[in-house]
CSV table of C-alpha atoms and ligand atoms in Angstrom, one decimal:
chain,number,residue,atom,x,y,z
A,1,UNK,CA,-1.9,-46.6,46.3
A,2,UNK,CA,-5.6,-47.1,45.6
A,3,UNK,CA,-5.4,-50.9,45.3
A,4,UNK,CA,-3.3,-51.1,48.5
A,5,UNK,CA,-5.6,-49.0,50.5
A,6,UNK,CA,-8.7,-50.8,49.2
A,7,UNK,CA,-7.1,-54.1,50.1
A,8,UNK,CA,-6.2,-52.8,53.5
A,9,UNK,CA,-9.8,-51.7,54.2
A,10,UNK,CA,-11.0,-55.1,53.2
A,11,UNK,CA,-8.5,-56.8,55.6
A,12,UNK,CA,-9.5,-54.4,58.4
A,13,UNK,CA,-13.2,-55.0,57.9
A,14,UNK,CA,-12.7,-58.8,57.8
A,15,UNK,CA,-10.7,-58.5,61.1
A,16,UNK,CA,-13.4,-56.5,62.8
A,17,UNK,CA,-16.1,-58.9,61.7
A,18,UNK,CA,-14.0,-61.8,62.9
A,19,UNK,CA,-13.9,-60.4,66.5
A,20,UNK,CA,-17.5,-61.7,67.1
A,21,UNK,CA,-16.4,-65.3,66.7
A,22,UNK,CA,-12.8,-65.3,68.0
A,23,UNK,CA,-11.4,-65.6,71.5
A,24,UNK,CA,-10.5,-62.2,73.0
A,25,UNK,CA,-6.9,-62.9,74.1
A,26,UNK,CA,-4.5,-64.4,71.5
A,27,UNK,CA,-3.2,-67.9,72.1
A,28,UNK,CA,0.5,-68.7,72.9
A,29,UNK,CA,0.6,-70.1,69.3
A,30,UNK,CA,-0.7,-66.8,67.9
A,31,UNK,CA,2.0,-64.9,69.8
A,32,UNK,CA,4.8,-67.3,68.7
A,33,UNK,CA,3.9,-66.5,65.1
A,34,UNK,CA,5.0,-62.9,65.7
A,35,UNK,CA,8.5,-64.2,65.2
A,36,UNK,CA,7.7,-64.1,61.5
A,37,UNK,CA,7.7,-60.3,61.7
A,38,UNK,CA,11.0,-60.1,63.6
A,39,UNK,CA,14.6,-60.7,62.5
A,40,UNK,CA,17.2,-58.3,61.1
A,41,UNK,CA,16.1,-55.6,58.7
A,42,UNK,CA,16.5,-57.1,55.3
A,43,UNK,CA,18.8,-55.3,52.8
A,44,UNK,CA,16.1,-55.1,50.2
A,45,UNK,CA,12.6,-53.5,50.6
A,46,UNK,CA,9.4,-55.4,50.4
A,47,UNK,CA,6.3,-54.8,48.2
A,48,UNK,CA,3.7,-52.9,50.4
A,49,UNK,CA,0.9,-55.4,49.4
A,50,UNK,CA,3.0,-58.3,50.3
A,51,UNK,CA,4.1,-56.9,53.7
A,52,UNK,CA,0.5,-55.9,54.4
A,53,UNK,CA,-0.6,-59.5,53.8
A,54,UNK,CA,2.2,-60.7,56.2
A,55,UNK,CA,1.2,-58.1,58.8
A,56,UNK,CA,-2.5,-59.3,58.6
A,57,UNK,CA,-1.6,-63.0,58.7
A,58,UNK,CA,0.8,-62.8,61.7
A,59,UNK,CA,-0.2,-59.5,63.3
A,60,UNK,CA,-4.0,-59.7,63.4
A,61,UNK,CA,-4.3,-63.0,65.3
A,62,UNK,CA,-1.8,-61.7,67.9
A,63,UNK,CA,-4.0,-58.7,68.8
A,64,UNK,CA,-6.0,-58.5,71.9
A,65,UNK,CA,-9.7,-58.3,70.8
A,66,UNK,CA,-10.3,-55.0,72.6
A,67,UNK,CA,-12.1,-53.5,69.6
A,68,UNK,CA,-14.8,-56.2,70.1
A,69,UNK,CA,-17.7,-56.3,72.6
A,70,UNK,CA,-16.3,-58.8,75.2
A,71,UNK,CA,-13.2,-57.0,76.3
A,72,UNK,CA,-13.5,-55.6,79.8
A,73,UNK,CA,-9.9,-55.0,80.8
A,74,UNK,CA,-8.5,-51.8,82.3
A,75,UNK,CA,-10.7,-48.9,80.9
A,76,UNK,CA,-10.3,-49.4,77.2
A,77,UNK,CA,-12.9,-48.0,74.8
A,78,UNK,CA,-13.7,-49.4,71.4
A,79,UNK,CA,-13.4,-47.3,68.2
A,80,UNK,CA,-16.7,-46.1,66.8
A,81,UNK,CA,-17.1,-46.8,63.0
A,82,UNK,CA,-17.2,-43.1,62.1
A,83,UNK,CA,-14.2,-42.3,64.3
A,84,UNK,CA,-12.1,-45.2,62.8
A,85,UNK,CA,-13.0,-44.2,59.3
A,86,UNK,CA,-12.2,-40.5,60.0
A,87,UNK,CA,-8.9,-41.6,61.6
A,88,UNK,CA,-8.0,-43.4,58.3
A,89,UNK,CA,-8.8,-40.3,56.3
A,90,UNK,CA,-6.8,-38.1,58.7
A,91,UNK,CA,-4.0,-40.6,58.3
A,92,UNK,CA,-4.1,-40.1,54.5
A,93,UNK,CA,-4.1,-36.3,55.1
A,94,UNK,CA,-1.0,-36.7,57.3
A,95,UNK,CA,-1.6,-33.3,58.9
A,96,UNK,CA,0.6,-31.8,61.6
A,97,UNK,CA,-1.9,-30.1,63.9
A,98,UNK,CA,0.6,-28.2,66.0
A,99,UNK,CA,0.2,-25.0,63.9
A,100,UNK,CA,-2.8,-23.6,62.1
A,101,UNK,CA,-0.7,-22.9,59.0
A,102,UNK,CA,0.4,-26.5,58.8
A,103,UNK,CA,-3.2,-27.8,59.2
A,104,UNK,CA,-6.1,-25.4,59.0
A,105,UNK,CA,-8.5,-28.4,59.0
A,106,UNK,CA,-6.8,-30.2,61.9
A,107,UNK,CA,-6.8,-27.1,64.1
A,108,UNK,CA,-10.3,-26.1,63.2
A,109,UNK,CA,-11.8,-29.6,63.9
A,110,UNK,CA,-9.8,-29.7,67.2
A,111,UNK,CA,-11.4,-26.5,68.3
A,112,UNK,CA,-14.9,-27.6,67.2
A,113,UNK,CA,-14.5,-31.0,69.0
A,114,UNK,CA,-13.1,-29.4,72.2
A,115,UNK,CA,-16.1,-27.0,72.2
A,116,UNK,CA,-18.5,-29.9,71.9
A,117,UNK,CA,-16.8,-31.9,74.7
A,118,UNK,CA,-16.7,-28.8,76.9
A,119,UNK,CA,-20.4,-28.5,76.6
A,120,UNK,CA,-21.1,-32.3,77.1
A,121,UNK,CA,-19.0,-32.3,80.3
A,122,UNK,CA,-20.6,-29.2,81.6
A,123,UNK,CA,-17.4,-27.2,81.9
A,124,UNK,CA,-17.3,-23.4,81.9
A,125,UNK,CA,-17.8,-21.9,78.4
A,126,UNK,CA,-14.6,-19.9,78.9
A,127,UNK,CA,-12.5,-23.0,79.4
A,128,UNK,CA,-9.5,-23.6,77.1
A,129,UNK,CA,-8.9,-27.1,75.9
A,130,UNK,CA,-6.2,-29.0,74.1
A,131,UNK,CA,-5.7,-32.5,72.7
A,132,UNK,CA,-2.9,-34.6,74.1
A,133,UNK,CA,-2.1,-38.4,74.0
A,134,UNK,CA,-4.2,-39.4,77.0
A,135,UNK,CA,-5.2,-38.6,80.5
A,136,UNK,CA,-1.6,-39.0,81.8
A,137,UNK,CA,-0.5,-36.1,79.6
A,138,UNK,CA,-3.8,-34.2,80.2
A,139,UNK,CA,-3.1,-34.4,83.9
A,140,UNK,CA,0.5,-33.3,83.2
A,141,UNK,CA,-0.6,-30.4,81.1
A,142,UNK,CA,-3.3,-29.1,83.5
A,143,UNK,CA,-1.0,-29.5,86.5
A,144,UNK,CA,1.7,-27.6,84.6
A,145,UNK,CA,-0.8,-24.8,84.3
A,146,UNK,CA,-1.7,-25.1,88.0
A,147,UNK,CA,1.9,-25.0,89.0
A,148,UNK,CA,2.4,-21.8,87.0
A,149,UNK,CA,-0.7,-20.2,88.4
A,150,UNK,CA,-0.2,-20.9,92.1
A,151,UNK,CA,3.5,-19.9,92.0
A,152,UNK,CA,2.6,-16.7,90.1
A,153,UNK,CA,0.2,-15.9,92.9
A,154,UNK,CA,3.1,-16.4,95.3
A,155,UNK,CA,5.2,-14.0,93.4
A,156,UNK,CA,7.3,-16.5,91.5
A,157,UNK,CA,7.5,-16.8,87.7
A,158,UNK,CA,8.3,-20.5,87.3
A,159,UNK,CA,8.7,-20.2,83.5
A,160,UNK,CA,11.6,-17.8,84.1
A,161,UNK,CA,13.0,-18.8,87.5
A,162,UNK,CA,12.4,-22.6,87.3
A,163,UNK,CA,11.6,-24.7,90.3
A,164,UNK,CA,14.9,-24.6,92.3
A,165,UNK,CA,14.4,-21.9,94.9
A,166,UNK,CA,10.7,-21.6,94.2
A,167,UNK,CA,8.2,-21.3,97.1
A,168,UNK,CA,7.0,-24.6,98.3
A,169,UNK,CA,3.7,-25.7,96.8
A,170,UNK,CA,1.5,-28.3,98.6
A,171,UNK,CA,-0.2,-30.9,96.5
A,172,UNK,CA,-3.2,-32.7,98.0
A,173,UNK,CA,-4.5,-35.9,96.5
A,174,UNK,CA,-6.9,-38.7,97.6
A,175,UNK,CA,-5.5,-42.0,98.9
A,176,UNK,CA,-7.0,-43.6,95.8
A,177,UNK,CA,-5.3,-41.2,93.3
A,178,UNK,CA,-4.5,-42.7,89.9
A,179,UNK,CA,-0.8,-43.7,89.6
A,180,UNK,CA,-0.5,-41.6,86.4
A,181,UNK,CA,-1.4,-38.4,88.3
A,182,UNK,CA,1.4,-39.1,90.7
A,183,UNK,CA,3.7,-39.7,87.7
A,184,UNK,CA,2.6,-36.3,86.2
A,185,UNK,CA,3.4,-34.7,89.5
A,186,UNK,CA,6.8,-36.3,89.6
A,187,UNK,CA,7.5,-35.0,86.1
A,188,UNK,CA,6.6,-31.6,87.3
A,189,UNK,CA,9.0,-31.7,90.2
A,190,UNK,CA,6.9,-33.0,93.1
A,191,UNK,CA,8.4,-36.0,94.8
A,192,UNK,CA,6.5,-38.8,96.5
A,193,UNK,CA,7.0,-37.4,100.0
A,194,UNK,CA,5.8,-33.9,99.0
A,195,UNK,CA,2.3,-35.1,98.2
A,196,UNK,CA,-0.3,-35.0,100.9
A,197,UNK,CA,-2.8,-38.0,100.8
A,198,UNK,CA,-6.3,-37.6,102.1
A,199,UNK,CA,-8.0,-40.7,103.4
A,200,UNK,CA,-10.8,-42.2,101.3
A,201,UNK,CA,-14.1,-44.0,102.1
A,202,UNK,CA,-15.2,-47.6,101.3
A,203,UNK,CA,-15.9,-46.7,97.7
A,204,UNK,CA,-12.5,-44.8,97.3
A,205,UNK,CA,-14.0,-41.3,97.5
A,206,UNK,CA,-11.8,-38.6,99.1
A,207,UNK,CA,-13.2,-37.8,102.6
A,208,UNK,CA,-13.9,-34.0,102.5
A,209,UNK,CA,-13.9,-34.0,106.3
A,210,UNK,CA,-10.3,-35.3,106.3
A,211,UNK,CA,-9.0,-32.6,104.1
A,212,UNK,CA,-7.2,-30.8,106.9
A,213,UNK,CA,-6.0,-27.2,107.0
A,214,UNK,CA,-5.2,-25.7,103.6
A,215,UNK,CA,-2.9,-22.7,103.3
A,216,UNK,CA,-0.1,-21.2,101.1
A,217,UNK,CA,0.3,-22.2,97.4
A,218,UNK,CA,-1.8,-25.4,97.1
A,219,UNK,CA,-3.1,-27.6,94.4
A,220,UNK,CA,-5.9,-30.1,95.3
A,221,UNK,CA,-6.4,-33.0,92.9
A,222,UNK,CA,-9.8,-34.7,92.7
A,223,UNK,CA,-10.8,-37.8,91.0
A,224,UNK,CA,-14.0,-38.2,88.9
A,225,UNK,CA,-14.3,-41.9,88.4
A,226,UNK,CA,-12.2,-44.3,90.5
A,227,UNK,CA,-10.5,-46.8,88.2
A,228,UNK,CA,-11.7,-49.7,90.4
A,229,UNK,CA,-15.1,-48.7,91.7
A,230,UNK,CA,-16.1,-45.8,89.4
A,231,UNK,CA,-16.8,-43.6,92.5
A,232,UNK,CA,-16.4,-39.8,92.4
A,233,UNK,CA,-14.7,-37.6,94.9
A,234,UNK,CA,-17.1,-35.0,96.5
A,235,UNK,CA,-16.3,-32.2,94.2
A,236,UNK,CA,-18.6,-29.5,95.5
A,237,UNK,CA,-17.5,-29.8,99.1
A,238,UNK,CA,-13.8,-30.0,98.2
A,239,UNK,CA,-14.0,-27.1,95.7
A,240,UNK,CA,-15.6,-24.9,98.3
A,241,UNK,CA,-13.0,-25.7,100.9
A,242,UNK,CA,-10.1,-25.5,98.5
A,243,UNK,CA,-11.2,-22.3,96.9
A,244,UNK,CA,-11.8,-20.7,100.3
A,245,UNK,CA,-8.1,-21.3,100.9
A,246,UNK,CA,-7.1,-19.9,97.5
A,247,UNK,CA,-6.1,-23.3,96.2
A,248,UNK,CA,-6.2,-24.6,92.6
A,249,UNK,CA,-8.5,-27.6,92.1
A,250,UNK,CA,-7.7,-30.1,89.3
A,251,UNK,CA,-10.0,-33.0,88.4
A,252,UNK,CA,-8.7,-36.3,86.9
A,253,UNK,CA,-11.8,-37.5,85.1
A,254,UNK,CA,-10.2,-39.8,82.5
A,255,UNK,CA,-13.4,-41.8,82.0
A,256,UNK,CA,-15.7,-40.6,84.8
A,257,UNK,CA,-16.3,-37.0,83.5
A,258,UNK,CA,-18.2,-38.5,80.6
A,259,UNK,CA,-20.9,-39.3,83.1
A,260,UNK,CA,-22.0,-35.7,82.7
A,261,UNK,CA,-23.1,-36.5,79.1
A,262,UNK,CA,-25.8,-38.9,80.4
A,263,UNK,CA,-28.7,-37.2,82.3
A,264,UNK,CA,-29.2,-40.3,84.4
A,265,UNK,CA,-25.6,-40.3,85.7
A,266,UNK,CA,-25.0,-36.5,85.8
A,267,UNK,CA,-25.5,-36.3,89.5
A,268,UNK,CA,-22.2,-38.1,90.0
A,269,UNK,CA,-20.2,-35.2,88.6
A,270,UNK,CA,-21.9,-32.6,90.7
A,271,UNK,CA,-19.6,-29.8,91.5
A,272,UNK,CA,-16.7,-30.7,89.1
A,273,UNK,CA,-17.6,-27.6,87.0
A,274,UNK,CA,-16.3,-25.5,89.9
A,275,UNK,CA,-12.7,-26.8,89.5
A,276,UNK,CA,-9.9,-25.0,87.7
A,277,UNK,CA,-8.7,-27.7,85.4
A,278,UNK,CA,-9.8,-31.1,84.1
A,279,UNK,CA,-8.3,-34.1,82.4
A,280,UNK,CA,-10.4,-36.5,80.2
A,281,UNK,CA,-9.7,-39.3,77.8
A,282,UNK,CA,-11.0,-39.6,74.3
A,283,UNK,CA,-9.8,-43.2,73.8
A,284,UNK,CA,-11.8,-44.4,76.8
A,285,UNK,CA,-15.5,-43.6,76.8
A,286,UNK,CA,-15.6,-41.4,73.7
A,287,UNK,CA,-14.5,-44.5,71.7
A,288,UNK,CA,-12.1,-42.8,69.4
A,289,UNK,CA,-9.0,-44.8,68.2
A,290,UNK,CA,-5.8,-44.7,70.3
A,291,UNK,CA,-4.4,-42.3,71.4
A,292,UNK,CA,-6.4,-39.3,72.5
A,293,UNK,CA,-6.9,-37.3,75.6
A,294,UNK,CA,-7.9,-33.7,76.5
A,295,UNK,CA,-6.9,-31.2,79.1
A,296,UNK,CA,-9.1,-28.2,79.9
A,297,UNK,CA,-8.3,-25.2,82.1
A,298,UNK,CA,-10.8,-22.6,83.3
A,299,UNK,CA,-8.4,-19.8,82.3
A,300,UNK,CA,-6.1,-20.6,79.4
A,301,UNK,CA,-3.4,-18.1,80.3
A,302,UNK,CA,-1.4,-20.2,82.8
A,303,UNK,CA,-1.5,-23.2,80.4
A,304,UNK,CA,-0.2,-21.0,77.6
A,305,UNK,CA,2.5,-19.7,80.0
A,306,UNK,CA,3.5,-23.2,80.9
A,307,UNK,CA,3.5,-24.6,77.3
A,308,UNK,CA,4.3,-21.8,74.9
A,309,UNK,CA,8.0,-22.0,75.7
A,310,UNK,CA,10.4,-19.3,76.7
A,311,UNK,CA,11.3,-18.2,73.3
A,312,UNK,CA,9.9,-18.1,69.8
A,313,UNK,CA,11.5,-19.6,66.8
A,314,UNK,CA,11.3,-17.2,63.9
A,315,UNK,CA,10.4,-20.0,61.4
A,316,UNK,CA,7.3,-21.0,63.4
A,317,UNK,CA,4.4,-18.5,62.7
A,318,UNK,CA,2.1,-17.9,65.6
A,319,UNK,CA,-1.3,-16.7,64.3
A,320,UNK,CA,-2.4,-14.9,67.5
A,321,UNK,CA,-5.6,-17.0,67.6
A,322,UNK,CA,-4.1,-19.6,70.0
A,323,UNK,CA,-2.0,-22.2,68.2
A,324,UNK,CA,-2.5,-25.7,69.6
A,325,UNK,CA,1.3,-26.0,70.2
A,326,UNK,CA,1.1,-22.9,72.6
A,327,UNK,CA,-1.2,-25.0,74.9
A,328,UNK,CA,0.3,-28.5,74.3
A,329,UNK,CA,3.5,-30.3,75.4
A,330,UNK,CA,4.3,-31.1,71.7
A,331,UNK,CA,5.0,-29.0,68.6
A,332,UNK,CA,4.3,-31.7,66.0
A,333,UNK,CA,1.1,-33.7,66.8
A,334,UNK,CA,-1.4,-35.7,65.0
A,335,UNK,CA,-4.8,-34.3,64.2
A,336,UNK,CA,-6.7,-36.0,67.1
A,337,UNK,CA,-9.6,-33.5,66.7
A,338,UNK,CA,-10.6,-35.2,63.5
A,339,UNK,CA,-11.4,-38.6,65.1
A,340,UNK,CA,-13.1,-36.9,68.0
A,341,UNK,CA,-15.2,-34.6,65.7
A,342,UNK,CA,-16.3,-37.7,63.8
A,343,UNK,CA,-17.2,-39.7,66.9
A,344,UNK,CA,-19.2,-36.8,68.4
A,345,UNK,CA,-20.9,-35.9,65.1
A,346,UNK,CA,-21.9,-39.5,64.5
A,347,UNK,CA,-23.4,-39.8,68.0
A,348,UNK,CA,-24.9,-36.4,68.6
A,349,UNK,CA,-25.8,-35.4,72.1
A,350,UNK,CA,-28.3,-38.2,72.5
A,351,UNK,CA,-26.0,-40.8,71.1
A,352,UNK,CA,-23.3,-39.8,73.6
A,353,UNK,CA,-25.7,-40.0,76.4
A,354,UNK,CA,-26.9,-43.4,75.2
A,355,UNK,CA,-23.3,-44.7,74.9
A,356,UNK,CA,-22.6,-43.8,78.5
A,357,UNK,CA,-25.9,-45.0,79.8
A,358,UNK,CA,-25.8,-48.3,77.9
A,359,UNK,CA,-22.3,-49.1,79.3
A,360,UNK,CA,-23.5,-48.4,82.8
A,361,UNK,CA,-26.6,-50.5,82.3
A,362,UNK,CA,-24.5,-53.4,80.9
A,363,UNK,CA,-22.1,-53.2,83.8
A,364,UNK,CA,-25.0,-53.5,86.2
A,365,UNK,CA,-26.5,-56.3,84.2
A,366,UNK,CA,-23.2,-58.3,84.4
A,367,UNK,CA,-22.9,-57.5,88.2
A,368,UNK,CA,-26.5,-58.8,88.7
A,369,UNK,CA,-25.8,-62.0,86.7
A,370,UNK,CA,-22.7,-62.7,88.8
A,371,UNK,CA,-24.3,-61.8,92.1
A,372,UNK,CA,-27.2,-64.1,91.3
A,373,UNK,CA,-24.7,-66.8,90.4
A,374,UNK,CA,-23.1,-66.6,93.9
A,375,UNK,CA,-20.2,-64.1,93.3
A,376,UNK,CA,-19.5,-61.2,95.7
A,377,UNK,CA,-19.7,-57.7,94.2
A,378,UNK,CA,-17.3,-55.5,96.1
A,379,UNK,CA,-18.4,-52.0,94.9
A,380,UNK,CA,-21.5,-50.0,94.5
A,381,UNK,CA,-22.0,-50.3,90.8
A,382,UNK,CA,-22.8,-46.6,90.0
A,383,UNK,CA,-21.0,-46.4,86.7
A,384,UNK,CA,-19.3,-48.8,84.3
A,385,UNK,CA,-17.0,-50.5,86.8
A,386,UNK,CA,-17.6,-53.8,88.6
A,387,UNK,CA,-15.3,-55.5,91.2
A,388,UNK,CA,-16.0,-59.2,91.7
A,389,UNK,CA,-14.6,-61.7,94.3
A,390,UNK,CA,-15.0,-65.5,94.0
A,391,UNK,CA,-14.2,-66.5,97.6
A,392,UNK,CA,-10.6,-66.5,98.9
A,393,UNK,CA,-8.0,-64.3,97.2
A,394,UNK,CA,-6.3,-67.5,95.9
A,395,UNK,CA,-9.6,-68.6,94.3
A,396,UNK,CA,-10.3,-65.2,92.8
A,397,UNK,CA,-6.9,-65.1,91.2
A,398,UNK,CA,-7.4,-68.6,89.7
A,399,UNK,CA,-10.8,-67.6,88.3
A,400,UNK,CA,-9.3,-64.5,86.7
A,401,UNK,CA,-6.5,-66.6,85.1
A,402,UNK,CA,-9.1,-69.1,83.9
A,403,UNK,CA,-11.3,-66.3,82.4
A,404,UNK,CA,-8.3,-64.9,80.5
A,405,UNK,CA,-7.3,-68.3,79.2
A,406,UNK,CA,-10.8,-69.3,78.2
A,407,UNK,CA,-11.1,-66.3,75.9
A,408,UNK,CA,-14.8,-65.8,75.9
A,409,UNK,CA,-14.1,-62.4,77.4
A,410,UNK,CA,-11.2,-60.6,79.1
A,411,UNK,CA,-11.2,-59.2,82.6
A,412,UNK,CA,-8.2,-58.1,84.6
A,413,UNK,CA,-7.4,-58.3,88.3
A,414,UNK,CA,-6.8,-55.8,91.1
A,415,UNK,CA,-6.6,-55.6,94.9
A,416,UNK,CA,-9.4,-53.6,96.5
A,417,UNK,CA,-8.9,-52.6,100.1
A,418,UNK,CA,-6.9,-55.7,100.7
A,419,UNK,CA,-9.1,-58.2,98.8
A,420,UNK,CA,-8.2,-59.7,95.4
A,421,UNK,CA,-10.9,-58.8,92.9
A,422,UNK,CA,-11.7,-59.2,89.2
A,423,UNK,CA,-12.2,-55.9,87.5
A,424,UNK,CA,-14.8,-55.4,84.8
A,425,UNK,CA,-15.0,-52.2,82.8
A,426,UNK,CA,-17.7,-51.8,80.2
A,427,UNK,CA,-16.5,-49.0,78.0
A,428,UNK,CA,-17.2,-49.9,74.4
A,429,UNK,CA,-20.0,-49.0,71.9
A,430,UNK,CA,-19.6,-52.6,70.6
A,431,UNK,CA,-20.8,-54.4,73.7
A,432,UNK,CA,-24.3,-55.9,73.5
A,433,UNK,CA,-26.5,-57.5,76.1
A,434,UNK,CA,-25.7,-60.8,74.4
A,435,UNK,CA,-22.0,-60.2,75.0
A,436,UNK,CA,-22.7,-59.6,78.6
A,437,UNK,CA,-24.8,-62.7,79.1
A,438,UNK,CA,-22.3,-64.9,77.2
A,439,UNK,CA,-19.5,-63.5,79.3
A,440,UNK,CA,-21.4,-63.9,82.6
A,441,UNK,CA,-22.2,-67.5,81.7
A,442,UNK,CA,-18.5,-68.2,80.9
A,443,UNK,CA,-17.3,-66.6,84.1
A,444,UNK,CA,-19.8,-68.5,86.2
A,445,UNK,CA,-18.9,-71.8,84.5
A,446,UNK,CA,-15.2,-71.2,85.1
A,447,UNK,CA,-15.8,-70.2,88.7
A,448,UNK,CA,-17.8,-73.4,89.3
A,449,UNK,CA,-14.9,-75.5,87.8
B,501,PLP,C1,-6.9,-44.2,82.4
B,501,PLP,C2,-6.7,-43.2,83.5
B,501,PLP,C3,-5.6,-42.4,83.6
B,501,PLP,C4,-4.5,-42.4,82.6
B,501,PLP,O1,-5.0,-42.2,81.3
B,501,PLP,P1,-4.2,-42.6,80.0
B,501,PLP,O2,-5.1,-42.2,78.9
B,501,PLP,O3,-4.0,-44.1,80.1
B,501,PLP,O4,-2.9,-41.9,80.0
B,501,PLP,C5,-5.6,-41.4,84.6
B,501,PLP,N1,-6.6,-41.4,85.5
B,501,PLP,C6,-7.6,-42.2,85.5
B,501,PLP,C7,-8.7,-42.1,86.5
B,501,PLP,C8,-7.7,-43.2,84.5
B,501,PLP,O5,-8.8,-44.0,84.5
């Protein structure tokens, strides 16, 4: 065991060091070599050291270099050194953090980390948090609590009576709602046609003046950080209106809520603390290894009611101190709090502020380089997201393809208000000013070609 793990650590460190020099996307040749890992399951087992060598030889080159500093696709964070190392140790511990009795350390560190995050995000000190796989499940969990609460207020116990025959609940979202929030709603019983969409402005912010009349059981979903522009819905205005009508307000802040951790960006999140629930990712801006997300609810009771299940199994001891499984979709779950604890402990408050601020600065630096080089920047660069157009849609698409093929950096594409655009998201601790300048130079060279 000791030799195997030491060798594996050596391989991992060599891989990470190699990211500085290698292309970001794997080549077709690298991908073809994955065949070496396929085929039918052999009758006989393999030596762990031998299969690790095989995995490294054929697997490592076929990775996307998103752990390095020049990956700007989607919103994908890096993994901080302390978080990665803690994740390994937690892997060795192999804890099931669903119940305190199965993992006292996993549950304790989860509570500590959730407390730290709650404070960094400026959420109410009473808020109950829980770790889940990502913002999709955080949205799902928080909205399950919302569903329970608004129906309870309407005199309906959804945990007992289910949804068939329940009073109608109106769900309001912005036109720019993230697709995973709609997915969470559909899993919770709301169909596409039951969701009211509020128009958004040029940056993708919900227009509070277009909110319309609110009444009856209602959930309003806000977005803190648009996945294309980084823009924030006007939380203060919407919360005031929605709460005036007795509605529940949920905030999807997968990456954007972290803006609150940086004093220079905090104004963007103004008012989100007035909401009733929040979703945020760990594997984006906190830079913990995949996968990790957190749901918070102002009042933990409806979340418990939604997640604790109808009946208790007598073999599962519930401590009475709030078992994670009473607030989570899962019973068995990995100890995500360990990685998050390590990430936060290694950064401290100032380090977290610096990580957010640095990514924003680097996004603005890239935008400036590209603008100066003749590209069109389509969004107000207020956070870590940049949208770039290179002329016609056809030309923009060709430049994105060329950037991905070239391998100096990696950026994805999108369509923003009818215009094709390249998306840049700077979300990793590993990105340096040199990475930005090298990437900008490559993009401009490819655009000129
Ligand atoms: C990434 C993202 C999600 C989904 O998060 P996952 O962690 O991928 O499940 C939801 N909403 C927004 C705004 C996001 O950026």
